[in-house]
């Protein structure tokens, strides 16, 4: 492979050289003098250099090399953010998604407990249909209140007695007038032509049921009839009163661990201070250790490390001086300084003669 070094050939020939001069021996007879910058520019864009080394101008440039930060991570500015395919999800959008998922997980309207599911299933299994629903729908609270006012043991048919003076008797007639005009006027039943002889001839008051309102063909039985028959007015009155939740016996406070009975009441509360107190069995103990990378025992020498525990200084000596401090967590560069009068560089196809130990020869290929 031929190296184009026309720029070096264009340098003027030099006869008088100083120790600080950089010389290029073109052949055995011609010596040229140039600067270090000229030599570096010549080598900088050589194909072999471009293949194996990165130029500072290409780092972060278009179609170049992505830079890394001090933690060897790709900076966010070099990433393509967005919500479409081939892009990275933005941090704010990811946080919004996380918050939405957390709200959804705690939404009791969308997530029910096993106890609620069991109660719903139990309620569904007990549902039934009344064939006389139309009749039952006619029942009103006013009608129930009237039935509730009927005294226990009251008789359906009571014959009033004008002569009864006991006000607690069912036969007592209230608000009797002292006399009727004419006071001697009386009638016997046979004298009344439209005298009703049965209850069906009376006009029923609004809100009262008659036999015509009840469809006896729709009779049914309840499996829990014994329970329904035990319901009393006293029980209904108690149901209508406000429910007072009983005390659980646990002192008020904040507990990390609680015990709940079958009715969902907290019966005990504790605040464990250890993992074992919470029943956690798959966590490592605080005395747990790990081997270092590549080591057979904890605390042994690591076979590899991301960086040194402390910065170290790397220095160039002899004819070239320079140093840099690093912990090897990333690439570093050393600014090199040449000692005056010791470097002689030459480029030629054949090794020139007369070179001393302080001369360097660059061979052309």
Short mmCIF file of C-alpha atoms in Angstrom, two decimals:
data_model
loop_
_atom_site.label_atom_id
_atom_site.label_comp_id
_atom_site.label_asym_id
_atom_site.label_seq_id
_atom_site.Cartn_x
_atom_site.Cartn_y
_atom_site.Cartn_z
CA UNK A 1 0.00 0.00 0.00
CA UNK A 2 1.43 3.36 -1.02
CA UNK A 3 1.33 6.22 1.44
CA UNK A 4 0.64 9.63 -0.17
CA UNK A 5 3.16 11.94 1.44
CA UNK A 6 3.36 14.66 -1.18
CA UNK A 7 2.90 17.29 1.50
CA UNK A 8 6.05 16.04 3.14
CA UNK A 9 7.96 16.15 -0.17
CA UNK A 10 6.89 19.74 -0.63
CA UNK A 11 8.85 20.69 2.46
CA UNK A 12 12.04 22.59 1.69
CA UNK A 13 15.36 20.78 1.87
CA UNK A 14 17.35 21.48 4.97
CA UNK A 15 21.11 21.52 5.32
CA UNK A 16 21.62 23.02 8.74
CA UNK A 17 19.61 21.14 11.38
CA UNK A 18 19.22 21.85 15.04
CA UNK A 19 18.57 19.31 17.80
CA UNK A 20 15.03 20.70 18.15
CA UNK A 21 14.22 20.20 14.46
CA UNK A 22 11.98 17.39 13.22
CA UNK A 23 13.53 16.01 10.06
CA UNK A 24 12.14 13.72 7.39
CA UNK A 25 14.77 11.83 5.40
CA UNK A 26 13.10 11.35 2.02
CA UNK A 27 15.92 9.27 0.64
CA UNK A 28 19.62 8.76 1.31
CA UNK A 29 20.51 12.18 -0.05
CA UNK A 30 17.57 14.50 0.62
CA UNK A 31 16.63 15.65 4.10
CA UNK A 32 13.66 17.86 4.71
CA UNK A 33 12.63 19.77 7.84
CA UNK A 34 9.03 20.13 9.07
CA UNK A 35 6.98 20.73 12.18
CA UNK A 36 5.41 18.16 14.44
CA UNK A 37 1.97 19.50 13.47
CA UNK A 38 2.69 18.83 9.78
CA UNK A 39 3.71 15.28 10.55
CA UNK A 40 0.65 14.73 12.76
CA UNK A 41 -1.73 16.10 10.11
CA UNK A 42 -0.10 13.77 7.57
CA UNK A 43 -0.56 10.72 9.81
CA UNK A 44 -3.96 11.77 11.18
CA UNK A 45 -5.98 10.94 8.10
CA UNK A 46 -4.04 7.90 7.04
CA UNK A 47 -6.34 4.87 6.33
CA UNK A 48 -4.72 2.71 9.01
CA UNK A 49 -5.17 5.47 11.60
CA UNK A 50 -8.85 5.99 10.65
CA UNK A 51 -9.50 2.25 10.89
CA UNK A 52 -8.17 1.66 14.40
CA UNK A 53 -8.41 5.03 16.15
CA UNK A 54 -11.18 7.60 16.77
CA UNK A 55 -10.69 11.28 16.03
CA UNK A 56 -11.90 13.90 18.48
CA UNK A 57 -13.87 15.60 15.67
CA UNK A 58 -16.03 12.47 15.18
CA UNK A 59 -17.18 12.15 18.81
CA UNK A 60 -20.78 13.38 19.03
CA UNK A 61 -20.85 14.40 15.36
CA UNK A 62 -23.41 13.26 12.78
CA UNK A 63 -22.66 9.73 11.56
CA UNK A 64 -19.80 9.75 14.07
CA UNK A 65 -19.22 8.18 17.47
CA UNK A 66 -21.65 8.52 20.43
CA UNK A 67 -19.93 9.98 23.52
CA UNK A 68 -20.12 8.45 27.01
CA UNK A 69 -20.45 10.38 30.27
CA UNK A 70 -18.31 10.03 33.38
CA UNK A 71 -20.33 6.91 34.33
CA UNK A 72 -19.74 5.31 30.91
CA UNK A 73 -23.45 5.86 30.10
CA UNK A 74 -24.93 7.29 26.90
CA UNK A 75 -26.18 10.85 27.63
CA UNK A 76 -29.89 11.50 27.23
CA UNK A 77 -29.16 14.14 24.58
CA UNK A 78 -27.95 11.39 22.26
CA UNK A 79 -31.16 9.37 22.60
CA UNK A 80 -34.29 9.77 20.46
CA UNK A 81 -37.26 10.20 22.81
CA UNK A 82 -40.90 9.75 21.84
CA UNK A 83 -43.97 7.52 22.05
CA UNK A 84 -43.56 5.82 18.69
CA UNK A 85 -41.83 2.61 17.64
CA UNK A 86 -38.04 2.85 17.60
CA UNK A 87 -37.88 5.60 20.24
CA UNK A 88 -37.19 5.62 23.96
CA UNK A 89 -40.17 6.22 26.30
CA UNK A 90 -39.79 9.64 27.92
CA UNK A 91 -39.27 9.68 31.69
CA UNK A 92 -42.33 11.90 32.34
CA UNK A 93 -44.55 9.64 30.23
CA UNK A 94 -43.19 6.57 32.01
CA UNK A 95 -43.91 8.13 35.41
CA UNK A 96 -47.46 9.01 34.27
CA UNK A 97 -47.98 5.38 33.16
CA UNK A 98 -46.64 4.09 36.48
CA UNK A 99 -48.98 6.42 38.46
CA UNK A 100 -51.95 5.32 36.31
CA UNK A 101 -51.17 1.63 36.95
CA UNK A 102 -50.86 2.24 40.72
CA UNK A 103 -54.25 4.05 40.79
CA UNK A 104 -55.83 1.20 38.82
CA UNK A 105 -54.41 -1.42 41.21
CA UNK A 106 -55.88 0.37 44.27
CA UNK A 107 -59.31 1.03 42.67
CA UNK A 108 -61.76 -0.99 44.80
CA UNK A 109 -64.54 -0.31 42.30
CA UNK A 110 -62.72 -2.38 39.67
CA UNK A 111 -61.09 -4.90 41.99
CA UNK A 112 -63.22 -6.75 44.55
CA UNK A 113 -62.03 -8.86 47.47
CA UNK A 114 -62.61 -12.59 47.82
CA UNK A 115 -65.04 -11.87 50.68
CA UNK A 116 -67.10 -9.52 48.48
CA UNK A 117 -67.13 -12.06 45.66
CA UNK A 118 -68.34 -14.78 48.07
CA UNK A 119 -71.16 -12.55 49.38
CA UNK A 120 -72.26 -11.63 45.85
CA UNK A 121 -72.33 -15.28 44.81
CA UNK A 122 -74.32 -16.15 47.96
CA UNK A 123 -76.83 -13.37 47.24
CA UNK A 124 -77.20 -14.49 43.62
CA UNK A 125 -77.85 -18.11 44.66
CA UNK A 126 -80.70 -17.03 46.98
CA UNK A 127 -82.56 -14.81 44.51
CA UNK A 128 -86.13 -15.91 43.66
CA UNK A 129 -89.19 -14.63 41.84
CA UNK A 130 -92.69 -14.14 43.27
CA UNK A 131 -95.50 -15.09 40.91
CA UNK A 132 -97.76 -12.73 42.83
CA UNK A 133 -95.32 -9.85 42.51
CA UNK A 134 -98.13 -7.56 41.30
CA UNK A 135 -100.01 -8.11 44.57
CA UNK A 136 -96.90 -7.70 46.72
CA UNK A 137 -96.03 -4.46 44.93
CA UNK A 138 -99.32 -3.01 46.20
CA UNK A 139 -98.15 -3.26 49.79
CA UNK A 140 -97.28 0.17 51.17
CA UNK A 141 -95.68 1.36 54.36
CA UNK A 142 -99.05 2.82 55.39
CA UNK A 143 -100.64 -0.62 55.15
CA UNK A 144 -97.82 -2.20 57.18
CA UNK A 145 -98.15 0.54 59.79
CA UNK A 146 -101.86 -0.21 60.11
CA UNK A 147 -101.15 -3.90 60.59
CA UNK A 148 -98.52 -3.03 63.19
CA UNK A 149 -101.13 -1.03 65.15
CA UNK A 150 -103.43 -4.05 65.50
CA UNK A 151 -103.20 -5.17 69.12
CA UNK A 152 -102.09 -8.71 69.83
CA UNK A 153 -105.13 -10.98 70.34
CA UNK A 154 -107.57 -8.49 68.76
CA UNK A 155 -110.73 -10.15 67.46
CA UNK A 156 -111.91 -9.68 63.92
CA UNK A 157 -115.63 -9.44 64.69
CA UNK A 158 -116.65 -7.71 67.95
CA UNK A 159 -120.28 -6.94 68.72
CA UNK A 160 -120.66 -3.54 70.29
CA UNK A 161 -122.93 -3.39 73.35
CA UNK A 162 -124.73 -0.16 74.15
CA UNK A 163 -124.89 -1.10 77.78
CA UNK A 164 -121.13 -1.78 78.18
CA UNK A 165 -119.57 0.97 80.27
CA UNK A 166 -116.06 -0.52 80.56
CA UNK A 167 -113.93 1.69 78.29
CA UNK A 168 -111.25 -1.04 77.98
CA UNK A 169 -113.75 -3.54 76.57
CA UNK A 170 -113.79 -4.21 72.83
CA UNK A 171 -117.63 -3.96 73.00
CA UNK A 172 -117.55 -0.45 74.45
CA UNK A 173 -119.06 2.21 72.19
CA UNK A 174 -117.26 5.52 72.28
CA UNK A 175 -118.89 8.93 71.93
CA UNK A 176 -122.46 7.65 72.44
CA UNK A 177 -125.07 10.40 72.36
CA UNK A 178 -127.24 10.68 75.42
CA UNK A 179 -130.39 10.38 73.34
CA UNK A 180 -131.56 9.95 69.74
CA UNK A 181 -134.32 12.02 68.22
CA UNK A 182 -136.82 10.48 68.75
CA UNK A 183 -135.37 8.73 71.74
CA UNK A 184 -138.02 6.02 71.61
CA UNK A 185 -137.40 5.22 67.93
CA UNK A 186 -136.17 1.66 67.28
CA UNK A 187 -135.99 -0.73 64.32
CA UNK A 188 -135.53 -4.42 64.10
CA UNK A 189 -133.37 -5.94 61.40
CA UNK A 190 -136.34 -7.32 59.54
CA UNK A 191 -137.56 -3.78 59.04
CA UNK A 192 -134.40 -2.77 57.13
CA UNK A 193 -134.81 -3.76 53.49
CA UNK A 194 -131.15 -3.22 52.40
CA UNK A 195 -129.54 -4.59 55.52
CA UNK A 196 -126.11 -6.12 54.49
CA UNK A 197 -125.86 -9.79 55.32
CA UNK A 198 -122.16 -10.34 54.44
CA UNK A 199 -118.88 -8.39 54.38
CA UNK A 200 -118.64 -8.43 50.61
CA UNK A 201 -121.62 -6.04 50.52
CA UNK A 202 -119.54 -3.38 52.29
CA UNK A 203 -117.24 -0.99 50.42
CA UNK A 204 -113.67 -1.69 51.48
CA UNK A 205 -111.44 1.18 52.66
CA UNK A 206 -108.51 2.09 50.41
CA UNK A 207 -105.31 0.22 51.19
CA UNK A 208 -106.93 -2.93 52.64
CA UNK A 209 -106.57 -6.31 50.98
CA UNK A 210 -109.49 -8.52 50.13
CA UNK A 211 -109.58 -12.14 49.04
CA UNK A 212 -109.91 -10.93 45.46
CA UNK A 213 -106.50 -9.24 45.75
CA UNK A 214 -104.75 -12.44 46.82
CA UNK A 215 -103.96 -15.19 44.33
CA UNK A 216 -103.84 -18.31 46.45
CA UNK A 217 -102.57 -20.25 43.46
CA UNK A 218 -99.23 -18.43 43.76
CA UNK A 219 -98.49 -19.73 47.24
CA UNK A 220 -94.86 -20.80 47.79
CA UNK A 221 -92.65 -21.92 50.63
CA UNK A 222 -89.33 -20.64 51.91
CA UNK A 223 -86.51 -23.00 52.83
CA UNK A 224 -85.74 -20.68 55.74
CA UNK A 225 -89.38 -20.44 56.85
CA UNK A 226 -88.35 -21.10 60.45
CA UNK A 227 -86.10 -18.05 60.39
CA UNK A 228 -88.72 -15.85 58.71
CA UNK A 229 -91.40 -16.97 61.22
CA UNK A 230 -89.13 -15.93 64.08
CA UNK A 231 -89.00 -12.30 62.87
CA UNK A 232 -90.94 -10.09 65.27
CA UNK A 233 -91.83 -6.44 65.29
CA UNK A 234 -89.21 -5.97 67.98
CA UNK A 235 -86.59 -7.40 65.62
CA UNK A 236 -87.72 -5.05 62.85
CA UNK A 237 -87.52 -2.08 65.23
CA UNK A 238 -83.97 -3.04 66.17
CA UNK A 239 -83.01 -3.32 62.50
CA UNK A 240 -84.33 0.20 61.90
CA UNK A 241 -82.10 1.65 64.61
CA UNK A 242 -78.53 2.74 63.90
CA UNK A 243 -75.93 -0.01 64.06
CA UNK A 244 -73.16 0.55 66.60
CA UNK A 245 -69.94 -1.27 65.75
CA UNK A 246 -68.59 -3.10 68.84
CA UNK A 247 -65.10 -2.38 70.11
CA UNK A 248 -62.48 -4.90 68.99
CA UNK A 249 -60.45 -4.76 72.18
CA UNK A 250 -57.36 -3.51 70.30
CA UNK A 251 -55.89 -0.19 71.40
CA UNK A 252 -56.09 2.60 68.84
CA UNK A 253 -52.84 3.09 66.95
CA UNK A 254 -50.82 2.19 63.86
CA UNK A 255 -49.82 -1.45 63.40
CA UNK A 256 -47.62 -3.06 60.75
CA UNK A 257 -49.19 -6.51 61.30
CA UNK A 258 -52.81 -7.22 62.32
CA UNK A 259 -55.01 -10.26 62.98
CA UNK A 260 -58.53 -10.22 61.47
CA UNK A 261 -61.42 -12.55 62.42
CA UNK A 262 -64.04 -14.07 60.09
CA UNK A 263 -66.23 -10.93 60.37
CA UNK A 264 -63.37 -8.70 59.21
CA UNK A 265 -62.74 -7.22 62.68
CA UNK A 266 -59.19 -6.51 63.83
CA UNK A 267 -58.57 -8.56 66.97
CA UNK A 268 -54.84 -7.98 67.47
CA UNK A 269 -52.04 -5.74 66.19
CA UNK A 270 -48.24 -5.81 66.42
CA UNK A 271 -45.25 -3.91 65.05
CA UNK A 272 -42.50 -6.47 64.22
CA UNK A 273 -38.93 -5.19 63.98
CA UNK A 274 -37.41 -8.12 62.07
CA UNK A 275 -38.02 -9.85 58.75
CA UNK A 276 -38.90 -13.01 60.66
CA UNK A 277 -41.54 -11.01 62.52
CA UNK A 278 -43.22 -10.35 59.17
CA UNK A 279 -42.89 -13.98 58.13
CA UNK A 280 -40.40 -13.16 55.34
CA UNK A 281 -38.22 -16.20 54.66
CA UNK A 282 -36.62 -15.42 51.28
CA UNK A 283 -34.54 -12.35 52.24
CA UNK A 284 -30.80 -12.37 52.95
CA UNK A 285 -29.57 -11.75 56.50
CA UNK A 286 -27.68 -8.53 57.29
CA UNK A 287 -24.49 -10.61 57.72
CA UNK A 288 -24.82 -11.90 54.13
CA UNK A 289 -21.77 -11.32 51.88
CA UNK A 290 -20.90 -11.84 48.22
CA UNK A 291 -17.66 -12.91 46.60
CA UNK A 292 -15.88 -10.23 44.62
CA UNK A 293 -15.82 -10.65 40.84
CA UNK A 294 -13.75 -13.70 39.99
CA UNK A 295 -12.90 -14.43 43.65
CA UNK A 296 -13.61 -17.76 45.35
CA UNK A 297 -14.15 -16.25 48.80
CA UNK A 298 -15.72 -13.08 50.21
CA UNK A 299 -13.12 -10.33 50.49
CA UNK A 300 -10.74 -12.03 48.04
CA UNK A 301 -8.98 -10.24 45.23
CA UNK A 302 -11.33 -9.33 42.36
CA UNK A 303 -10.49 -10.65 38.92
CA UNK A 304 -12.01 -7.57 37.32
CA UNK A 305 -13.30 -4.16 38.39
CA UNK A 306 -15.25 -1.34 36.76
CA UNK A 307 -12.80 1.22 38.19
CA UNK A 308 -10.01 1.61 40.75
CA UNK A 309 -10.85 2.41 44.33
CA UNK A 310 -8.73 5.58 44.05
CA UNK A 311 -7.23 7.63 41.24
CA UNK A 312 -3.76 6.68 39.95
CA UNK A 313 -1.33 8.85 37.99
CA UNK A 314 0.09 7.54 34.69
CA UNK A 315 3.26 9.38 33.61
CA UNK A 316 5.46 9.39 30.48
CA UNK A 317 9.22 9.53 31.05
CA UNK A 318 12.47 9.73 29.15
CA UNK A 319 12.27 11.70 25.88
CA UNK A 320 8.49 12.28 26.15
CA UNK A 321 6.90 13.72 29.30
CA UNK A 322 3.27 14.03 30.38
CA UNK A 323 0.85 12.58 32.94
CA UNK A 324 -2.85 12.07 33.70
CA UNK A 325 -4.80 11.05 36.85
CA UNK A 326 -7.56 8.42 36.38
CA UNK A 327 -9.46 5.62 38.15
CA UNK A 328 -9.78 3.75 34.80
CA UNK A 329 -13.57 4.27 34.67
CA UNK A 330 -13.25 5.85 31.23
CA UNK A 331 -10.88 6.83 28.44
CA UNK A 332 -8.24 9.49 29.18
CA UNK A 333 -5.68 11.35 27.07
CA UNK A 334 -2.12 12.39 27.95
CA UNK A 335 -0.81 15.68 26.69
CA UNK A 336 2.75 14.69 25.66
CA UNK A 337 5.70 17.04 25.56
CA UNK A 338 8.88 16.18 23.64
CA UNK A 339 12.23 16.81 25.27
CA UNK A 340 14.18 19.33 23.22
CA UNK A 341 16.71 18.05 20.66
CA UNK A 342 16.24 14.32 21.06
CA UNK A 343 13.65 13.31 18.44
CA UNK A 344 14.63 12.82 14.86
CA UNK A 345 11.88 11.35 12.69
CA UNK A 346 12.36 10.20 9.10
CA UNK A 347 10.15 8.61 6.48
CA UNK A 348 11.76 6.64 3.65
CA UNK A 349 11.47 3.34 1.82
CA UNK A 350 14.86 2.18 3.05
CA UNK A 351 16.46 2.60 6.41
CA UNK A 352 18.83 5.60 6.31
CA UNK A 353 22.35 5.26 7.53
CA UNK A 354 24.02 7.16 10.26
CA UNK A 355 21.06 7.12 12.69
CA UNK A 356 21.90 7.36 16.40
CA UNK A 357 19.97 5.82 19.33
CA UNK A 358 17.97 9.02 19.70
CA UNK A 359 16.67 8.88 16.07
CA UNK A 360 13.36 7.26 14.93
CA UNK A 361 12.81 6.03 11.40
CA UNK A 362 9.36 5.83 9.72
CA UNK A 363 9.38 3.41 6.81
CA UNK A 364 7.17 3.95 3.75
CA UNK A 365 5.07 0.96 2.55
#
